[in-house]
Amino acid sequence: MNDPFEYVVDIRFDSSPETIARNLRRAQERTGQRQLIDETIADSRSITGQIMMQRGFSNHTKQWGTCSFTSDVCDAEMWAYYGEGHTGIAVVYNSTPEVVGDVLEAEPMPLFPLKVEYKDEPAVLHYWEAQPNVVAQSTVGRKSRNWEHEKEWRFVGEDGGGLRSVN
């Protein structure tokens, strides 16, 4: 990740207690994990609780596997910092719907595509209301306008998404 503002999100904890309780119950149904609703609501109102929730959020999203692509392989700036000073090569992938569909359905974990949005301000997320696709777009799928020339797309997978580091 080359933009120091990637993953910078303005997280808000201003949801009503009813909204928090409803979303916690849904999460419990989905995961089977029990949470103490009244205590969690109280935590979301305290600075200490909010800091802990923000840390957990940040740690979770930074574990996602991310693979970046561009729709413009001829951009000189990108060659300068990604192409080893204009000495590298560009690998062009066939991105037809059939090929992308195979990637998205791959095991062990499916990937999903994100077209990176370029904005001057960080995304605002309401912690208790944000859907997973909004969280992904707001963190992995958002960069400063300074990087708009990259015309970037990303494949993202939770828990690494089957993506592996190459060392």
XYZ file of N, CA and C in Angstrom:
501
model
N 0.841 -1.157 0.000
C 0.000 0.000 0.000
C 0.898 1.236 0.000
N 0.673 2.142 -0.942
C 1.573 3.277 -1.081
C 1.003 4.589 -0.566
N -0.268 4.652 -0.269
C -0.888 5.879 0.205
C -0.954 5.840 1.728
N -0.290 6.779 2.408
C -0.313 6.741 3.879
C -1.717 6.915 4.456
N -2.668 7.346 3.638
C -4.029 7.536 4.124
C -4.933 6.343 3.836
N -4.382 5.271 3.234
C -5.185 4.063 3.061
C -5.532 3.518 4.434
N -6.696 2.969 4.534
C -7.226 2.415 5.781
C -7.549 3.499 6.816
N -7.445 4.769 6.455
C -7.813 5.840 7.373
C -9.314 6.058 7.232
N -10.024 5.794 8.304
C -11.477 5.870 8.303
C -11.915 6.638 9.540
N -12.867 7.529 9.362
C -13.463 8.254 10.481
C -14.596 7.380 11.026
N -14.324 6.692 12.112
C -15.314 5.766 12.679
C -16.157 6.508 13.706
N -17.459 6.400 13.527
C -18.409 7.056 14.435
C -19.129 6.009 15.276
N -19.383 6.354 16.504
C -20.057 5.458 17.440
C -21.381 6.058 17.912
N -22.033 6.827 17.057
C -23.222 7.566 17.459
C -24.546 6.852 17.155
N -24.513 5.568 16.926
C -25.748 4.815 16.688
C -26.564 4.724 17.975
N -27.858 4.592 17.811
C -28.735 4.472 18.974
C -28.502 3.127 19.672
N -28.804 3.041 20.968
C -28.685 1.758 21.672
C -29.521 0.663 21.011
N -30.669 1.017 20.458
C -31.519 0.024 19.785
C -30.830 -0.529 18.537
N -30.188 0.344 17.779
C -29.473 -0.093 16.576
C -28.296 -0.988 16.951
N -27.559 -0.614 17.962
C -26.417 -1.422 18.416
C -26.903 -2.799 18.859
N -27.956 -2.848 19.676
C -28.477 -4.128 20.172
C -28.956 -4.999 19.015
N -29.666 -4.411 18.055
C -30.166 -5.172 16.906
C -29.003 -5.772 16.110
N -27.983 -4.977 15.858
C -26.843 -5.475 15.080
C -26.027 -6.503 15.855
N -25.919 -6.349 17.162
C -25.231 -7.366 17.966
C -26.002 -8.689 17.937
N -27.322 -8.625 18.011
C -28.122 -9.863 17.941
C -27.937 -10.551 16.587
N -27.930 -9.771 15.524
C -27.697 -10.353 14.184
C -26.323 -11.021 14.112
N -25.316 -10.359 14.654
C -23.964 -10.932 14.649
C -23.927 -12.220 15.461
N -24.629 -12.251 16.569
C -24.673 -13.460 17.390
C -25.338 -14.600 16.636
N -26.401 -14.302 15.916
C -27.085 -15.340 15.129
C -26.171 -15.878 14.040
N -25.427 -14.981 13.415
C -24.557 -15.365 12.308
C -23.337 -16.142 12.779
N -22.738 -15.722 13.894
C -21.464 -16.308 14.325
C -21.598 -17.298 15.466
N -22.682 -17.207 16.212
C -22.844 -18.055 17.386
C -22.094 -17.543 18.604
N -21.370 -16.447 18.462
C -20.613 -15.889 19.577
C -21.513 -14.979 20.413
N -21.508 -15.190 21.706
C -22.336 -14.392 22.620
C -21.581 -13.127 23.028
N -22.299 -12.046 23.056
C -21.751 -10.789 23.546
C -22.727 -10.199 24.549
N -22.203 -9.505 25.516
C -23.044 -8.844 26.501
C -23.496 -7.509 25.914
N -24.745 -7.442 25.538
C -25.243 -6.295 24.780
C -25.157 -5.000 25.582
N -25.647 -4.986 26.825
C -25.625 -3.748 27.613
C -24.203 -3.250 27.841
N -23.281 -4.169 28.118
C -21.892 -3.771 28.338
C -21.253 -3.245 27.052
N -21.591 -3.870 25.932
C -21.042 -3.422 24.657
C -21.564 -2.039 24.294
N -22.846 -1.794 24.562
C -23.408 -0.456 24.320
C -22.680 0.563 25.186
N -22.450 0.243 26.447
C -21.725 1.155 27.342
C -20.302 1.389 26.834
N -19.629 0.321 26.385
C -18.271 0.454 25.849
C -18.248 1.394 24.639
N -19.277 1.310 23.790
C -19.282 2.140 22.582
C -19.502 3.614 22.907
N -19.873 3.912 24.136
C -20.066 5.290 24.577
C -18.832 5.833 25.301
N -17.912 4.963 25.688
C -16.717 5.422 26.406
C -15.532 5.545 25.448
N -14.653 6.465 25.743
C -13.459 6.670 24.916
C -12.610 5.397 24.889
N -12.407 4.775 26.032
C -11.604 3.551 26.108
C -12.222 2.450 25.249
N -13.527 2.275 25.364
C -14.213 1.261 24.566
C -14.109 1.540 23.085
N -14.250 2.803 22.692
C -14.153 3.170 21.274
C -12.751 2.918 20.734
N -11.742 3.226 21.534
C -10.360 2.975 21.102
C -10.140 1.477 20.899
N -10.634 0.667 21.816
C -10.489 -0.792 21.677
C -11.217 -1.297 20.431
N -12.417 -0.779 20.170
C -13.176 -1.194 18.986
C -12.471 -0.749 17.714
N -11.914 0.464 17.710
C -11.175 0.933 16.538
C -9.948 0.074 16.278
N -9.242 -0.314 17.323
C -8.064 -1.178 17.163
C -8.467 -2.535 16.587
N -9.539 -3.109 17.126
C -10.022 -4.382 16.601
C -10.431 -4.278 15.141
N -11.116 -3.204 14.791
C -11.528 -2.950 13.409
C -10.306 -2.860 12.505
N -9.326 -2.059 12.926
C -8.113 -1.873 12.133
C -7.341 -3.173 11.970
N -7.170 -3.925 13.048
C -6.455 -5.202 12.968
C -7.169 -6.175 12.042
N -8.491 -6.196 12.091
C -9.269 -7.103 11.241
C -9.105 -6.748 9.759
N -9.295 -5.492 9.405
C -9.238 -5.119 7.986
C -7.828 -5.223 7.414
N -6.809 -5.018 8.247
C -5.441 -5.115 7.732
C -4.998 -6.556 7.502
N -5.794 -7.522 7.918
C -5.478 -8.925 7.659
C -6.071 -9.405 6.344
N -6.855 -8.574 5.696
C -7.437 -8.968 4.418
C -6.334 -9.110 3.380
N -6.489 -10.068 2.503
C -5.569 -10.204 1.385
C -5.988 -9.225 0.304
N -5.025 -8.521 -0.259
C -5.318 -7.515 -1.277
C -4.342 -7.674 -2.427
N -4.880 -7.686 -3.612
C -4.064 -7.766 -4.821
C -4.495 -6.611 -5.724
N -3.548 -5.770 -6.117
C -3.867 -4.543 -6.853
C -3.557 -4.663 -8.333
N -4.413 -4.010 -9.127
C -4.279 -3.990 -10.581
C -4.567 -2.577 -11.073
N -4.187 -2.305 -12.304
C -4.500 -1.025 -12.917
C -5.140 -1.271 -14.282
N -5.924 -0.306 -14.708
C -6.484 -0.390 -16.049
C -5.615 0.378 -17.050
N -4.467 0.920 -16.584
C -3.578 1.694 -17.459
C -2.131 1.262 -17.234
N -1.637 0.348 -18.065
C -0.265 -0.153 -17.897
C 0.784 0.796 -18.457
N 0.371 1.912 -19.037
C 1.322 2.841 -19.655
C 1.589 4.087 -18.816
N 1.085 4.169 -17.613
C 1.261 5.345 -16.781
C 2.718 5.456 -16.330
N 3.393 6.542 -16.726
C 4.829 6.713 -16.456
C 5.143 6.788 -14.964
N 4.298 7.465 -14.198
C 4.555 7.548 -12.749
C 4.550 6.168 -12.108
N 3.598 5.336 -12.510
C 3.525 3.996 -11.918
C 4.739 3.165 -12.318
N 5.195 3.316 -13.547
C 6.403 2.599 -13.949
C 7.586 3.026 -13.088
N 7.636 4.312 -12.735
C 8.760 4.812 -11.941
C 8.813 4.180 -10.564
N 7.670 3.978 -9.908
C 7.746 3.433 -8.550
C 7.306 1.997 -8.420
N 6.700 1.400 -9.409
C 6.365 -0.024 -9.349
C 7.225 -0.849 -10.297
N 7.734 -0.239 -11.330
C 8.454 -0.975 -12.373
C 9.954 -0.915 -12.252
N 10.452 -0.827 -11.022
C 11.905 -0.809 -10.798
C 12.575 0.237 -11.689
N 12.077 1.491 -11.617
C 12.702 2.574 -12.386
C 12.614 2.357 -13.882
N 11.495 1.914 -14.357
C 11.216 1.696 -15.787
C 11.945 0.477 -16.361
N 12.399 -0.447 -15.530
C 13.080 -1.632 -16.040
C 12.241 -2.898 -15.888
N 11.082 -2.789 -15.255
C 10.245 -3.960 -15.006
C 9.399 -4.339 -16.210
N 8.475 -5.243 -15.991
C 7.557 -5.663 -17.038
C 6.125 -5.498 -16.532
N 5.203 -5.423 -17.450
C 3.785 -5.384 -17.087
C 3.179 -6.715 -17.491
N 2.442 -7.294 -16.583
C 1.709 -8.522 -16.877
C 0.264 -8.118 -17.109
N -0.242 -8.435 -18.284
C -1.612 -8.063 -18.630
C -2.486 -9.293 -18.475
N -3.579 -9.131 -17.726
C -4.508 -10.229 -17.480
C -5.768 -10.054 -18.297
N -6.309 -11.188 -18.713
C -7.595 -11.200 -19.388
C -8.660 -11.007 -18.319
N -9.378 -9.912 -18.381
C -10.356 -9.627 -17.328
C -11.789 -9.743 -17.847
N -12.033 -10.729 -18.663
C -13.396 -10.961 -19.125
C -14.255 -11.429 -17.957
N -15.561 -11.266 -18.034
C -16.430 -11.712 -16.931
C -16.231 -13.179 -16.556
N -15.929 -14.035 -17.531
C -15.729 -15.454 -17.236
C -14.478 -15.678 -16.394
N -13.388 -15.006 -16.755
C -12.138 -15.154 -16.016
C -12.291 -14.581 -14.613
N -12.855 -13.398 -14.507
C -13.052 -12.784 -13.198
C -13.974 -13.649 -12.352
N -14.999 -14.222 -12.951
C -15.911 -15.111 -12.224
C -15.185 -16.299 -11.631
N -14.244 -16.885 -12.373
C -13.466 -18.009 -11.850
C -12.634 -17.589 -10.645
N -12.040 -16.392 -10.698
C -11.235 -15.893 -9.586
C -12.119 -15.667 -8.367
N -13.292 -15.105 -8.580
C -14.171 -14.766 -7.462
C -14.723 -16.001 -6.763
N -14.805 -17.112 -7.474
C -15.364 -18.327 -6.891
C -14.291 -19.309 -6.424
N -13.026 -18.891 -6.481
C -11.923 -19.780 -6.136
C -11.958 -20.157 -4.665
N -11.428 -21.315 -4.362
C -11.283 -21.777 -2.977
C -9.864 -21.462 -2.529
N -9.586 -21.297 -1.266
C -10.448 -21.599 -0.137
C -11.404 -20.466 0.214
N -11.144 -19.246 -0.232
C -11.978 -18.114 0.155
C -12.222 -17.282 -1.097
N -13.463 -16.947 -1.363
C -13.718 -16.123 -2.553
C -13.158 -14.709 -2.395
N -12.823 -14.133 -3.507
C -12.353 -12.756 -3.555
C -13.452 -11.889 -4.141
N -13.398 -10.615 -3.846
C -14.342 -9.724 -4.493
C -13.593 -8.511 -5.024
N -14.059 -7.982 -6.160
C -13.362 -6.852 -6.771
C -13.836 -5.520 -6.189
N -12.926 -4.574 -6.112
C -13.236 -3.213 -5.702
C -12.582 -2.255 -6.672
N -13.338 -1.331 -7.193
C -12.741 -0.240 -7.952
C -12.379 0.829 -6.931
N -11.114 1.195 -6.868
C -10.646 2.147 -5.868
C -11.266 3.520 -6.135
N -11.777 4.116 -5.062
C -12.308 5.484 -5.119
C -11.215 6.434 -4.649
N -11.117 7.570 -5.298
C -10.113 8.566 -4.940
C -10.831 9.794 -4.396
N -10.620 10.073 -3.119
C -11.299 11.173 -2.430
C -10.294 11.975 -1.627
N -10.635 13.223 -1.347
C -9.757 14.080 -0.547
C -9.940 13.896 0.947
N -11.061 13.317 1.360
C -11.332 13.172 2.782
C -11.518 11.701 3.124
N -11.263 11.337 4.381
C -11.458 9.930 4.766
C -12.943 9.565 4.750
N -13.198 8.291 4.594
C -14.571 7.793 4.638
C -15.095 7.890 6.061
N -16.397 8.052 6.186
C -17.058 8.054 7.490
C -17.841 6.757 7.598
N -17.570 6.000 8.649
C -18.288 4.743 8.900
C -18.964 4.810 10.261
N -20.195 4.412 10.280
C -20.904 4.258 11.547
C -20.672 2.808 11.980
N -19.869 2.639 13.009
C -19.354 1.345 13.447
C -20.438 0.268 13.517
N -21.579 0.590 14.062
C -22.615 -0.416 14.294
C -23.545 -0.608 13.107
N -23.365 0.147 12.041
C -24.299 0.081 10.924
C -23.651 -0.290 9.594
N -22.337 -0.212 9.493
C -21.657 -0.418 8.217
C -21.737 -1.875 7.770
N -22.141 -2.073 6.531
C -22.184 -3.393 5.921
C -20.780 -3.769 5.447
N -20.480 -5.075 5.324
C -19.123 -5.491 4.933
C -18.631 -4.864 3.631
N -19.504 -4.734 2.625
C -19.044 -4.146 1.365
C -18.686 -2.665 1.534
N -19.388 -1.956 2.422
C -19.081 -0.553 2.690
C -17.761 -0.443 3.460
N -17.550 -1.339 4.400
C -16.296 -1.351 5.148
C -15.127 -1.591 4.191
N -15.268 -2.566 3.308
C -14.188 -2.867 2.357
C -13.916 -1.675 1.450
N -14.976 -1.087 0.892
C -14.781 0.052 -0.007
C -14.147 1.226 0.725
N -14.523 1.446 1.968
C -14.036 2.592 2.734
C -12.603 2.431 3.214
N -12.111 1.221 3.306
C -10.754 0.982 3.802
C -9.824 0.608 2.660
N -9.981 -0.588 2.138
C -9.110 -1.099 1.079
C -9.389 -0.404 -0.250
N -10.616 0.050 -0.452
C -11.008 0.604 -1.741
C -11.039 2.110 -1.807
N -10.238 2.762 -0.994
C -10.248 4.231 -1.002
C -8.834 4.755 -0.819
N -8.472 5.723 -1.651
C -7.160 6.352 -1.567
C -7.320 7.854 -1.794
N -6.278 8.584 -1.465
C -6.236 10.026 -1.689
C -6.253 10.320 -3.192
N -6.804 11.462 -3.559
C -6.832 11.882 -4.981
C -5.432 11.953 -5.582
N -4.400 12.067 -4.749
C -3.023 12.128 -5.259
C -2.655 10.878 -6.058
N -3.397 9.793 -5.874
C -3.087 8.526 -6.528
C -4.086 8.193 -7.635
N -4.907 9.139 -8.005
C -5.978 8.887 -8.975
C -5.462 8.405 -10.333
N -4.256 8.814 -10.693
C -3.682 8.382 -11.968
C -3.509 6.858 -12.043
N -3.518 6.169 -10.899
C -3.304 4.718 -10.902
C -4.481 3.944 -11.496
N -5.683 4.519 -11.454
C -6.865 3.836 -12.001
C -6.914 2.395 -11.505
N -6.889 2.259 -10.193
C -6.671 0.967 -9.546
C -7.952 0.183 -9.290
N -7.809 -1.123 -9.439
C -8.801 -2.110 -9.034
C -8.108 -3.042 -8.056
N -8.863 -3.593 -7.140
C -8.284 -4.543 -6.196
C -9.184 -5.764 -6.053
N -8.531 -6.901 -5.897
C -9.231 -8.093 -5.439
C -8.936 -8.193 -3.952
N -9.971 -8.381 -3.164
C -9.840 -8.402 -1.712
C -10.455 -9.676 -1.190
N -9.802 -10.299 -0.226
C -10.339 -11.486 0.414
C -10.117 -11.427 1.909
N -11.163 -11.708 2.659
C -11.053 -11.710 4.106
C -10.167 -12.874 4.540
N -9.450 -12.686 5.634
C -8.529 -13.692 6.160
C -7.524 -14.144 5.096
N -7.025 -13.199 4.335
C -6.046 -13.495 3.299
C -6.677 -13.818 1.965
N -7.929 -14.237 1.948
C -8.641 -14.480 0.700
C -7.946 -15.458 -0.220
N -7.125 -16.333 0.319
C -6.417 -17.265 -0.539
C -5.175 -16.634 -1.179
N -4.952 -15.337 -0.935
C -3.772 -14.668 -1.481
C -2.576 -14.975 -0.587
N -1.460 -15.211 -1.177
C -0.263 -15.534 -0.414
C 0.845 -14.556 -0.764
N 1.660 -14.206 0.215
C 2.797 -13.343 -0.030
C 3.874 -14.103 -0.788
N 4.551 -13.414 -1.671
C 5.674 -13.996 -2.392
C 6.925 -13.317 -1.871
N 7.794 -14.082 -1.263
C 9.026 -13.508 -0.705
C 10.212 -13.865 -1.543
